[in-house]
Short mmCIF file of C-alpha atoms and ligand atoms in Angstrom, two decimals:
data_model
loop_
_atom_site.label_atom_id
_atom_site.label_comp_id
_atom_site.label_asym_id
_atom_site.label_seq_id
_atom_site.Cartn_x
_atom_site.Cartn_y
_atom_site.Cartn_z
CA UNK A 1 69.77 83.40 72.20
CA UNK A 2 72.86 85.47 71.61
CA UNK A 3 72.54 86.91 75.26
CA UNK A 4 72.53 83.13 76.98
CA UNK A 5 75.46 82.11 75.10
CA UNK A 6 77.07 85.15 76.26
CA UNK A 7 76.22 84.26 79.44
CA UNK A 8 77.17 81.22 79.86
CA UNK A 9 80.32 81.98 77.85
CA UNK A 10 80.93 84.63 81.12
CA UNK A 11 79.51 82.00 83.51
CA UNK A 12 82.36 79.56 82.45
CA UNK A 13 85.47 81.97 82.18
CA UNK A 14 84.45 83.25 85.90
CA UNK A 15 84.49 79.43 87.24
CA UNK A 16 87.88 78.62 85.35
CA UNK A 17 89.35 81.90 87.21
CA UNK A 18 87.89 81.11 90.16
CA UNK A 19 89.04 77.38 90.08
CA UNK A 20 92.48 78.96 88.95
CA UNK A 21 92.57 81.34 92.43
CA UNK A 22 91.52 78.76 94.54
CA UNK A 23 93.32 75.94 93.54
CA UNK A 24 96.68 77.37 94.74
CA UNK A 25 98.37 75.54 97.97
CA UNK A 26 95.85 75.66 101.06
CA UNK A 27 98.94 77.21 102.79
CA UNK A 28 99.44 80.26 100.54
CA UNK A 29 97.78 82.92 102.62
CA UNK A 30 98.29 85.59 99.75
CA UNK A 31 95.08 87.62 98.85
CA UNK A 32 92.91 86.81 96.10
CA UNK A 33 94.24 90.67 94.59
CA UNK A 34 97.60 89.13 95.11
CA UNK A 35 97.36 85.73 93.54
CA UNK A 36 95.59 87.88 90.41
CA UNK A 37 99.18 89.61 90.24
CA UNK A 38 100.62 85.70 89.41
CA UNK A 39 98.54 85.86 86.54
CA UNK A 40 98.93 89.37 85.09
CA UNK A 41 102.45 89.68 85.57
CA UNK A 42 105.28 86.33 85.55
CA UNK A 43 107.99 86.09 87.44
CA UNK A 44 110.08 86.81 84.01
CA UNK A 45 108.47 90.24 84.14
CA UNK A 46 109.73 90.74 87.90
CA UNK A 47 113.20 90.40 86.56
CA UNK A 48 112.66 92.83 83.58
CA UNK A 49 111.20 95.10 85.92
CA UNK A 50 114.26 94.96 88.70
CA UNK A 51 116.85 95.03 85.61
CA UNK A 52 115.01 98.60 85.02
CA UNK A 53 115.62 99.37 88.19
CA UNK A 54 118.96 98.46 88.50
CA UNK A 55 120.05 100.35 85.13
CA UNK A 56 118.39 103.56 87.49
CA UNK A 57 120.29 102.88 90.31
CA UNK A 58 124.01 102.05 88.63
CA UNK A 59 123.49 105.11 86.67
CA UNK A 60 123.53 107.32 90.03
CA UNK A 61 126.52 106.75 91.98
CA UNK A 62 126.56 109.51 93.86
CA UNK A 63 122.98 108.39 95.74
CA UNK A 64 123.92 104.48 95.13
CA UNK A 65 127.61 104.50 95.21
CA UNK A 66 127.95 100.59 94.89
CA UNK A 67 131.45 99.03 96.04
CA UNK A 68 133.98 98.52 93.13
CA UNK A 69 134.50 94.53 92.67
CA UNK A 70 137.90 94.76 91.35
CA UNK A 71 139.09 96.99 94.09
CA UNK A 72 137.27 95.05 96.70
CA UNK A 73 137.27 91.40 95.70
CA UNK A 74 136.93 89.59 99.36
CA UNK A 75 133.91 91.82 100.43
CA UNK A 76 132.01 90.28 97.66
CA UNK A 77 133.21 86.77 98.14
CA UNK A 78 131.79 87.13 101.30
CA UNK A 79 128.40 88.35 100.90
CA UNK A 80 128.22 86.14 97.87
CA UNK A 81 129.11 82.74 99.86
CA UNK A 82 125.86 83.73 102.76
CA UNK A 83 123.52 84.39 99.98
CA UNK A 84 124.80 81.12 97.97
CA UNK A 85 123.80 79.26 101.62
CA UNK A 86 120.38 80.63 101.55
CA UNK A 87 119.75 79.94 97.57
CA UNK A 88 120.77 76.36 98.12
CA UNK A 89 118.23 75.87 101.35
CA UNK A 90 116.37 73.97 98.88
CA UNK A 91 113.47 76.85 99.89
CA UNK A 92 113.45 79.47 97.44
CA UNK A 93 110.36 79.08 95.40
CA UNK A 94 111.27 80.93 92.61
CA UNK A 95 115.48 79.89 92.51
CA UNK A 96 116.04 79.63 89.04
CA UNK A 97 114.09 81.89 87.90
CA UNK A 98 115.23 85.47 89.33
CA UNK A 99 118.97 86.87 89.35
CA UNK A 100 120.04 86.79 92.72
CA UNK A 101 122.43 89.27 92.19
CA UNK A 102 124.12 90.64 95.81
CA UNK A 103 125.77 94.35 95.56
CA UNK A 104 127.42 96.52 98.38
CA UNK A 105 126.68 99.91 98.58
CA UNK A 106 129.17 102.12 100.06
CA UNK A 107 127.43 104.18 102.67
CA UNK A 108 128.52 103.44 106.10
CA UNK A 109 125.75 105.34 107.47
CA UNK A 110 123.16 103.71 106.04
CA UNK A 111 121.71 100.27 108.14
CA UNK A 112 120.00 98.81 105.33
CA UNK A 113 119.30 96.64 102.55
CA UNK A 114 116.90 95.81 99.71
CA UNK A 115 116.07 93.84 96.95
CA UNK A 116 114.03 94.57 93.23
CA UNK A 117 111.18 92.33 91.67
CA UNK A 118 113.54 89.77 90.09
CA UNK A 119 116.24 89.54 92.61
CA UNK A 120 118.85 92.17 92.42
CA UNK A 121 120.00 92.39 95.89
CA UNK A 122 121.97 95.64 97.57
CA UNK A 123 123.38 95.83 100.78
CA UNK A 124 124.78 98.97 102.71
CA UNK A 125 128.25 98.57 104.34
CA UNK A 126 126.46 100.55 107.31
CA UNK A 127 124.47 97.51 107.82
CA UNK A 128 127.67 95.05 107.33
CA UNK A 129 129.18 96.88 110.01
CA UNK A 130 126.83 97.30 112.61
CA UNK A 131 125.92 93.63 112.51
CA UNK A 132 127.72 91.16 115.37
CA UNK A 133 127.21 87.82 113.70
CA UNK A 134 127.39 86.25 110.07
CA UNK A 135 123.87 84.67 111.52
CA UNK A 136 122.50 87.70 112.18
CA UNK A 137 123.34 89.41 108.41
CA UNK A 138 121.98 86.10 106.41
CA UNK A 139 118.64 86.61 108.57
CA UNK A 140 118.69 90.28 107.01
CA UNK A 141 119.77 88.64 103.63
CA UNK A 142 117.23 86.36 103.78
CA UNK A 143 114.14 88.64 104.87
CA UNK A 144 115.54 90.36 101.30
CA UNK A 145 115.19 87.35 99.62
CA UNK A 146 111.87 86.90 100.88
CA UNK A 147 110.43 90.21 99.67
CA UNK A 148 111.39 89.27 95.93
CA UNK A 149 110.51 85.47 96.08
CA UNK A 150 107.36 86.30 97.36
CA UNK A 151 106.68 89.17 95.07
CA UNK A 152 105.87 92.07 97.72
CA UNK A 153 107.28 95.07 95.48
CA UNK A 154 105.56 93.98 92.44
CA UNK A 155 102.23 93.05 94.39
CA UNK A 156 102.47 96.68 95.49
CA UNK A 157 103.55 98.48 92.27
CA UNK A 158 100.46 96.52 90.64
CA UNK A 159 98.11 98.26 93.13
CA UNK A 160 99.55 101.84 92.87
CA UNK A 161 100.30 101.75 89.37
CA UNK A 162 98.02 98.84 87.51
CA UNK A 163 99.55 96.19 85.55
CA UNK A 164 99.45 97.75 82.57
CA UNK A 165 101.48 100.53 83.14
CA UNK A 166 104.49 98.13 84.79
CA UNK A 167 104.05 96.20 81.04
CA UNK A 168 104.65 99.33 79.26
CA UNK A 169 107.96 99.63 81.67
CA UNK A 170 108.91 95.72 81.02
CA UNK A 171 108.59 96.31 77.39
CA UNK A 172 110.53 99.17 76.80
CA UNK A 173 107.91 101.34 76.02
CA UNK A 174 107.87 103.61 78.95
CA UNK A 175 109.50 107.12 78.46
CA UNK A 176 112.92 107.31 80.48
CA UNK A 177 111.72 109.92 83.39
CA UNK A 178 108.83 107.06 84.15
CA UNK A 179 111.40 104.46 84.67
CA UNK A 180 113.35 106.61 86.88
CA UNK A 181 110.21 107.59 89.26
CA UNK A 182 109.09 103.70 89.43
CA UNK A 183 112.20 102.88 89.87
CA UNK A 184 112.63 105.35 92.69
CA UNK A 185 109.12 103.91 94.21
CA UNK A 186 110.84 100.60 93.82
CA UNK A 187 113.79 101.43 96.17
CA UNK A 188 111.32 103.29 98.59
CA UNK A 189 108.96 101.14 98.81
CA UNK A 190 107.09 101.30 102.54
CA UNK A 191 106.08 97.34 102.70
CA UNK A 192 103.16 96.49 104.44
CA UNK A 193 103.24 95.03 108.58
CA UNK A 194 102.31 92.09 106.72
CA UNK A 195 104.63 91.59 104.51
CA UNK A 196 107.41 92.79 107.33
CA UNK A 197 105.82 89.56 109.17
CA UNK A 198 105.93 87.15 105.79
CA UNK A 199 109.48 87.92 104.95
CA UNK A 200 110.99 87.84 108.63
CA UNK A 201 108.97 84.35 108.83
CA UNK A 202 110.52 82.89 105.19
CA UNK A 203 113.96 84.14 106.18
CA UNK A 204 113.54 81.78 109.09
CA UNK A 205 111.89 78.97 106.98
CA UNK A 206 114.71 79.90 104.19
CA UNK A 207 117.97 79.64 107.14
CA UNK A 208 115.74 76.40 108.78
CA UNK A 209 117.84 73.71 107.15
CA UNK A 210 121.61 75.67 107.19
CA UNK A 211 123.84 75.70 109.52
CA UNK A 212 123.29 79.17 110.33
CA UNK A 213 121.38 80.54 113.32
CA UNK A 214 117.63 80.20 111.69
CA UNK A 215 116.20 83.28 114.36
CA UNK A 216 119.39 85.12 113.39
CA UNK A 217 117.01 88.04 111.66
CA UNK A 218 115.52 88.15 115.39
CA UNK A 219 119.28 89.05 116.29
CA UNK A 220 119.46 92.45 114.25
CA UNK A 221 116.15 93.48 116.04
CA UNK A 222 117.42 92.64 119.25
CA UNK A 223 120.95 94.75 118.61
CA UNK A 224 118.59 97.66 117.26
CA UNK A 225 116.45 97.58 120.74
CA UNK A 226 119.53 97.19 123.11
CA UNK A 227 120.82 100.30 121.12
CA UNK A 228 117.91 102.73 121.61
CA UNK A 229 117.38 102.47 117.66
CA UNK A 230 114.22 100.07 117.90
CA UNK A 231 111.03 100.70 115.52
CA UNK A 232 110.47 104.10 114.43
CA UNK A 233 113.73 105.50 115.60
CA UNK A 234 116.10 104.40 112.86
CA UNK A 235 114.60 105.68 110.05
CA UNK A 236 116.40 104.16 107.05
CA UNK A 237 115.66 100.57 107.74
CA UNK A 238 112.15 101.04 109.25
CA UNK A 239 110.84 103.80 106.40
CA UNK A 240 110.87 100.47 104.12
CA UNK A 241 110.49 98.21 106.57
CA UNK A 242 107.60 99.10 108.92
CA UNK A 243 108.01 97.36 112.36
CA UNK A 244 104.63 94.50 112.84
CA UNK A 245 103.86 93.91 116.94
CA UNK A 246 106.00 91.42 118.56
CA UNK A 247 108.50 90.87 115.52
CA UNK A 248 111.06 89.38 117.45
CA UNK A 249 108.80 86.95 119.22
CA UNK A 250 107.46 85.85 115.39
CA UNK A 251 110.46 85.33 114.30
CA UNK A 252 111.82 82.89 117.70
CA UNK A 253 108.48 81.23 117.60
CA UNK A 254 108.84 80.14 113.92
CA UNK A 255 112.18 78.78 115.05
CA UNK A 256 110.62 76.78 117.67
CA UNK A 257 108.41 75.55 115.50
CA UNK A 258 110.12 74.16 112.90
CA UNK A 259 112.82 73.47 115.32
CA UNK A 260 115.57 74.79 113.76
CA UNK A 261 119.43 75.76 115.09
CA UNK A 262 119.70 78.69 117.20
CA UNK A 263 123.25 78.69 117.84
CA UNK A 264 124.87 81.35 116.14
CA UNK A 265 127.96 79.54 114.03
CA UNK A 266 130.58 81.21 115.55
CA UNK A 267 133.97 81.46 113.56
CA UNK A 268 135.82 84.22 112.37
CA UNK A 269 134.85 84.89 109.35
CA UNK A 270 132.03 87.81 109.66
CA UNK A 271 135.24 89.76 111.33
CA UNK A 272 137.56 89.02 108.09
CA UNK A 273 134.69 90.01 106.01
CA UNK A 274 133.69 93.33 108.03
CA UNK A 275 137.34 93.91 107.76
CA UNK A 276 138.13 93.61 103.66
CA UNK A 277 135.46 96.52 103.76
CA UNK A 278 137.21 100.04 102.59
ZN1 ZN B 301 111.17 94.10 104.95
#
């Protein structure tokens, strides 16, 4: 008797997670591993674990020397009003709940950017630089974005490390040299082709109703090619960033699609911000 109600009591609990999996939106194409993740972790726990990493990465400024604000006001204002464009698309799913914090770090020879669980966003002058077009940096921004809203990093540190182990980090309880080498794995982080393809998709789905350039991620790719620095060749952007076939197609198509602007804005002000950089 004791073994049937134990049964059923199992039979039940696997039907209510099952009914919990699959009663997320038909158009979430996330994994069933992945849409575990929703449950084991919250979002809340995505910003304690980027805040972790963020304490890491402010405490070295000789690998992450991030741009003074005081010295450098306008660089900031800058970088601040494209990222305020792409919070208020109306398309961020999880907007009020993460940080959204934009940085610059000073490293002119760096052509990247990335962003912890929870928001915390850092971008590398080298990047700011080498762009042509204000479109072309809020595509970056907004592939960024996409990796934290849609919870790549934590998806991945769940797999590698268990959820467990990220809890002990959350709460505190993780010895200091732990938080450092997660929070180096963080920064590292080699996403998968499919999550390049997710986040260069939402950053066009993200820029869809602004009046930037929606394809204008497509643009950075395109420089990159023209330049001889396509996949595999420019190895700070593509080590965390692994290049999926036909990215630049993708990322036009989904701008056909949802036929969205592809006229870059134009203007002057990506030039007056490149130049308030030191
Ligand atoms: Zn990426």
């Amino acid at each position: 008797m004791k073994t049937k109600k134990l049964f059923s009591l199992a039979v039940i609990t696997m039907v209510f997670i099952m009914n919990f999996l699959f009663s997320c939106k038909k158009d979430d194409n996330r994994t069933i591993t992945e849409k575990i993740i929703d449950v084991v972790l919250s979002p809340s726990d995505d910003k304690a674990l980027g805040l972790k990493v963020v304490t890491e990465i402010e405490s070295n400024p000789t690998e992450y020397p991030v741009l003074n604000e005081t010295t450098y006001p306008i660089p900031y204002q800058h970088i601040r009003r494209i990222k305020d464009v792409i919070l208020n698309s109306g398309k961020i799913k999880h907007k009020t709940e993460f940080e959204w914090i934009v940085k610059i770090i000073q490293k002119d020879d760096v052509l990247n950017a990335f962003c912890t669980p929870g928001g915390y966003i850092y971008v590398y002058t080298g990047l700011i630089k080498y762009l042509d077009t204000e479109d072309q940096l809020a595509g970056v921004l907004g592939h960024e974005i996409g990796h934290a809203d849609l919870r790549h990093s934590t998806d991945m540190m769940v797999a590698q490390y268990g959820a467990a182990f990220l809890m002990e980090i959350v709460l505190g309880k993780a010895s200091q040299s732990t938080v450092a080498q997660v929070s180096k794995s963080i920064v590292g982080l080699q996403f998968s082709k499919t999550n390049e393809t997710e986040s260069d998709t939402i950053s066009v789905r993200y820029l869809s109703p602004t009046s930037y350039q929606c394809s204008g991620a497509s643009g950075f790719f395109e420089k990159l090619e023209a330049d001889g620095k396509g996949c595999n060749s420019l190895k700070e952007f593509f080590s965390t960033h692994p290049c999926p076939d036909n990215r630049i197609q993708n990322i036009k198509t989904k701008a056909q699609n949802l036929g969205c602007s592809t006229t870059p804005i134009g203007g002057t002000s990506y030039q007056e911000f490149k130049s308030s950089l030191p």
